[in-house]
PDB file of C-alpha atoms in Angstrom:
ATOM      1  CA  VAL A 806      12.879 -33.788 -23.502  1.00  0.00           C
ATOM      2  CA  GLN A 807      13.375 -33.700 -27.237  1.00  0.00           C
ATOM      3  CA  LEU A 808      12.714 -31.040 -29.841  1.00  0.00           C
ATOM      4  CA  GLN A 809      12.368 -31.961 -33.507  1.00  0.00           C
ATOM      5  CA  ALA A 810      12.442 -29.065 -35.927  1.00  0.00           C
ATOM      6  CA  SER A 811      11.597 -29.157 -39.584  1.00  0.00           C
ATOM      7  CA  GLY A 812      10.636 -26.950 -42.491  1.00  0.00           C
ATOM      8  CA  GLY A 813      13.765 -25.023 -43.318  1.00  0.00           C
ATOM      9  CA  GLY A 814      15.126 -24.693 -46.806  1.00  0.00           C
ATOM     10  CA  LEU A 815      15.390 -22.244 -49.627  1.00  0.00           C
ATOM     11  CA  GLY A 816      12.965 -19.376 -49.967  1.00  0.00           C
ATOM     12  CA  GLN A 817      12.762 -16.393 -52.239  1.00  0.00           C
ATOM     13  CA  ALA A 818      12.764 -12.808 -51.126  1.00  0.00           C
ATOM     14  CA  GLY A 819       9.172 -11.797 -50.667  1.00  0.00           C
ATOM     15  CA  GLY A 820       8.092 -15.392 -50.310  1.00  0.00           C
ATOM     16  CA  SER A 821       7.092 -17.557 -47.376  1.00  0.00           C
ATOM     17  CA  LEU A 822       8.363 -20.496 -45.376  1.00  0.00           C
ATOM     18  CA  ARG A 823       6.968 -22.303 -42.371  1.00  0.00           C
ATOM     19  CA  LEU A 824       8.979 -23.953 -39.637  1.00  0.00           C
ATOM     20  CA  SER A 825       7.680 -26.540 -37.206  1.00  0.00           C
ATOM     21  CA  CYS A 826       9.048 -27.827 -33.930  1.00  0.00           C
ATOM     22  CA  ALA A 827       7.532 -30.700 -32.005  1.00  0.00           C
ATOM     23  CA  ALA A 828       8.450 -31.166 -28.365  1.00  0.00           C
ATOM     24  CA  SER A 829       8.204 -34.458 -26.523  1.00  0.00           C
ATOM     25  CA  GLY A 830       8.517 -35.230 -22.854  1.00  0.00           C
ATOM     26  CA  ILE A 831       6.982 -32.003 -21.616  1.00  0.00           C
ATOM     27  CA  THR A 832       3.782 -30.719 -20.068  1.00  0.00           C
ATOM     28  CA  SER A 833       2.889 -27.911 -22.431  1.00  0.00           C
ATOM     29  CA  SER A 834       1.500 -25.484 -19.865  1.00  0.00           C
ATOM     30  CA  SER A 835       4.850 -25.234 -18.083  1.00  0.00           C
ATOM     31  CA  TRP A 836       6.875 -24.103 -21.076  1.00  0.00           C
ATOM     32  CA  ILE A 837       7.419 -21.017 -23.140  1.00  0.00           C
ATOM     33  CA  MET A 838       8.177 -21.965 -26.732  1.00  0.00           C
ATOM     34  CA  GLY A 839      10.148 -19.921 -29.185  1.00  0.00           C
ATOM     35  CA  TRP A 840      12.444 -19.560 -32.126  1.00  0.00           C
ATOM     36  CA  TYR A 841      15.934 -18.138 -32.249  1.00  0.00           C
ATOM     37  CA  ARG A 842      18.201 -17.664 -35.222  1.00  0.00           C
ATOM     38  CA  GLN A 843      21.882 -17.286 -35.854  1.00  0.00           C
ATOM     39  CA  ALA A 844      23.205 -15.749 -39.033  1.00  0.00           C
ATOM     40  CA  PRO A 845      26.802 -16.278 -40.150  1.00  0.00           C
ATOM     41  CA  GLY A 846      29.152 -14.208 -38.036  1.00  0.00           C
ATOM     42  CA  LYS A 847      26.397 -13.020 -35.738  1.00  0.00           C
ATOM     43  CA  GLN A 848      25.141 -13.914 -32.296  1.00  0.00           C
ATOM     44  CA  ARG A 849      22.072 -16.006 -31.783  1.00  0.00           C
ATOM     45  CA  GLU A 850      19.017 -13.821 -31.375  1.00  0.00           C
ATOM     46  CA  LEU A 851      15.430 -14.288 -30.315  1.00  0.00           C
ATOM     47  CA  VAL A 852      12.991 -14.231 -33.214  1.00  0.00           C
ATOM     48  CA  ALA A 853       9.719 -14.876 -31.408  1.00  0.00           C
ATOM     49  CA  SER A 854       8.331 -16.589 -28.357  1.00  0.00           C
ATOM     50  CA  ILE A 855       4.877 -17.605 -27.172  1.00  0.00           C
ATOM     51  CA  ASN A 856       3.472 -18.722 -23.861  1.00  0.00           C
ATOM     52  CA  PHE A 857       0.833 -21.319 -23.086  1.00  0.00           C
ATOM     53  CA  ILE A 858      -2.090 -18.932 -23.481  1.00  0.00           C
ATOM     54  CA  GLY A 859      -0.818 -17.569 -26.779  1.00  0.00           C
ATOM     55  CA  ALA A 860       0.775 -14.297 -25.787  1.00  0.00           C
ATOM     56  CA  ALA A 861       3.614 -13.709 -28.218  1.00  0.00           C
ATOM     57  CA  ASN A 862       6.488 -11.339 -28.606  1.00  0.00           C
ATOM     58  CA  TYR A 863       8.645 -10.695 -31.633  1.00  0.00           C
ATOM     59  CA  ALA A 864      11.963  -9.202 -32.565  1.00  0.00           C
ATOM     60  CA  SER A 865      11.416  -5.827 -34.180  1.00  0.00           C
ATOM     61  CA  SER A 866      13.059  -7.065 -37.373  1.00  0.00           C
ATOM     62  CA  VAL A 867      10.373  -9.700 -37.961  1.00  0.00           C
ATOM     63  CA  LYS A 868       7.319  -8.084 -36.437  1.00  0.00           C
ATOM     64  CA  ASP A 869       4.430  -7.901 -38.925  1.00  0.00           C
ATOM     65  CA  ARG A 870       6.160 -10.443 -41.182  1.00  0.00           C
ATOM     66  CA  PHE A 871       6.497 -13.525 -38.986  1.00  0.00           C
ATOM     67  CA  THR A 872       3.833 -15.216 -36.901  1.00  0.00           C
ATOM     68  CA  ILE A 873       4.484 -17.700 -34.122  1.00  0.00           C
ATOM     69  CA  ILE A 874       1.738 -20.219 -33.523  1.00  0.00           C
ATOM     70  CA  ARG A 875       1.408 -22.837 -30.834  1.00  0.00           C
ATOM     71  CA  ASP A 876      -0.619 -26.030 -30.737  1.00  0.00           C
ATOM     72  CA  ASN A 877      -0.679 -27.109 -27.105  1.00  0.00           C
ATOM     73  CA  ALA A 878      -2.402 -30.408 -27.848  1.00  0.00           C
ATOM     74  CA  LYS A 879       0.492 -31.396 -30.086  1.00  0.00           C
ATOM     75  CA  ASN A 880       3.261 -29.664 -28.095  1.00  0.00           C
ATOM     76  CA  THR A 881       4.225 -28.034 -31.363  1.00  0.00           C
ATOM     77  CA  VAL A 882       5.281 -24.513 -32.225  1.00  0.00           C
ATOM     78  CA  TYR A 883       5.294 -23.078 -35.721  1.00  0.00           C
ATOM     79  CA  LEU A 884       6.934 -20.057 -37.262  1.00  0.00           C
ATOM     80  CA  GLN A 885       5.143 -18.709 -40.302  1.00  0.00           C
ATOM     81  CA  MET A 886       7.601 -16.494 -42.155  1.00  0.00           C
ATOM     82  CA  ASN A 887       6.158 -14.167 -44.776  1.00  0.00           C
ATOM     83  CA  SER A 888       7.720 -11.381 -46.830  1.00  0.00           C
ATOM     84  CA  LEU A 889      11.095 -13.019 -46.484  1.00  0.00           C
ATOM     85  CA  GLU A 890      14.152 -10.820 -46.695  1.00  0.00           C
ATOM     86  CA  LEU A 891      17.742 -11.713 -47.502  1.00  0.00           C
ATOM     87  CA  GLU A 892      18.604 -10.818 -43.911  1.00  0.00           C
ATOM     88  CA  ASP A 893      16.399 -13.648 -42.682  1.00  0.00           C
ATOM     89  CA  THR A 894      18.999 -16.153 -43.863  1.00  0.00           C
ATOM     90  CA  ALA A 895      20.142 -18.017 -40.761  1.00  0.00           C
ATOM     91  CA  VAL A 896      20.019 -21.255 -38.869  1.00  0.00           C
ATOM     92  CA  TYR A 897      16.778 -21.267 -36.910  1.00  0.00           C
ATOM     93  CA  TYR A 898      16.576 -23.017 -33.556  1.00  0.00           C
ATOM     94  CA  CYS A 899      13.467 -23.874 -31.662  1.00  0.00           C
ATOM     95  CA  ASN A 900      13.671 -23.396 -27.955  1.00  0.00           C
ATOM     96  CA  ILE A 901      11.593 -24.130 -24.904  1.00  0.00           C
ATOM     97  CA  ARG A 902      12.051 -22.569 -21.500  1.00  0.00           C
ATOM     98  CA  ASN A 903      10.355 -23.645 -18.315  1.00  0.00           C
ATOM     99  CA  ARG A 904       8.207 -20.812 -17.013  1.00  0.00           C
ATOM    100  CA  TYR A 905       8.924 -21.719 -13.375  1.00  0.00           C
ATOM    101  CA  ILE A 906      12.615 -22.571 -13.644  1.00  0.00           C
ATOM    102  CA  ASN A 907      14.345 -20.272 -16.122  1.00  0.00           C
ATOM    103  CA  SER A 908      17.478 -22.393 -16.197  1.00  0.00           C
ATOM    104  CA  ARG A 909      15.572 -25.298 -17.703  1.00  0.00           C
ATOM    105  CA  VAL A 910      16.058 -24.613 -21.384  1.00  0.00           C
ATOM    106  CA  TYR A 911      16.146 -26.998 -24.309  1.00  0.00           C
ATOM    107  CA  TRP A 912      17.162 -26.452 -27.913  1.00  0.00           C
ATOM    108  CA  GLY A 913      16.247 -28.114 -31.157  1.00  0.00           C
ATOM    109  CA  GLN A 914      18.856 -29.152 -33.675  1.00  0.00           C
ATOM    110  CA  GLY A 915      18.593 -26.095 -35.900  1.00  0.00           C
ATOM    111  CA  THR A 916      17.220 -25.813 -39.383  1.00  0.00           C
ATOM    112  CA  LEU A 917      18.792 -23.712 -42.136  1.00  0.00           C
ATOM    113  CA  VAL A 918      16.744 -21.048 -43.876  1.00  0.00           C
ATOM    114  CA  THR A 919      18.307 -19.481 -46.944  1.00  0.00           C
ATOM    115  CA  VAL A 920      16.606 -16.576 -48.666  1.00  0.00           C
ATOM    116  CA  SER A 921      17.615 -15.793 -52.220  1.00  0.00           C
ATOM    117  CA  SER A 922      16.865 -12.772 -54.370  1.00  0.00           C
TER     118      SER A 922
END
């Protein structure tokens, strides 16, 4: 199983960025896909997750600003980030978790998002 994330970089406050994460070696229906982030000096936290049928949940801090999207045919999950805030600056990690075996978890390599004023 491999996860390849892309799309991080520098964004402006109030602007938008889009992250992508392509998974290989999985059967899409068996996995919950998501994004976590870790800001400097803070613990890693869940940003959003989405199951095979598209049911999503979000951290309260990003709800109504971020949208998680999943393309099952491509085994790819996206994170559309709008209305960026300085507090969104973090390393973002894509994550997949097997819906039948919770201990089967894989992480992408992390992509840095920096929001400037």
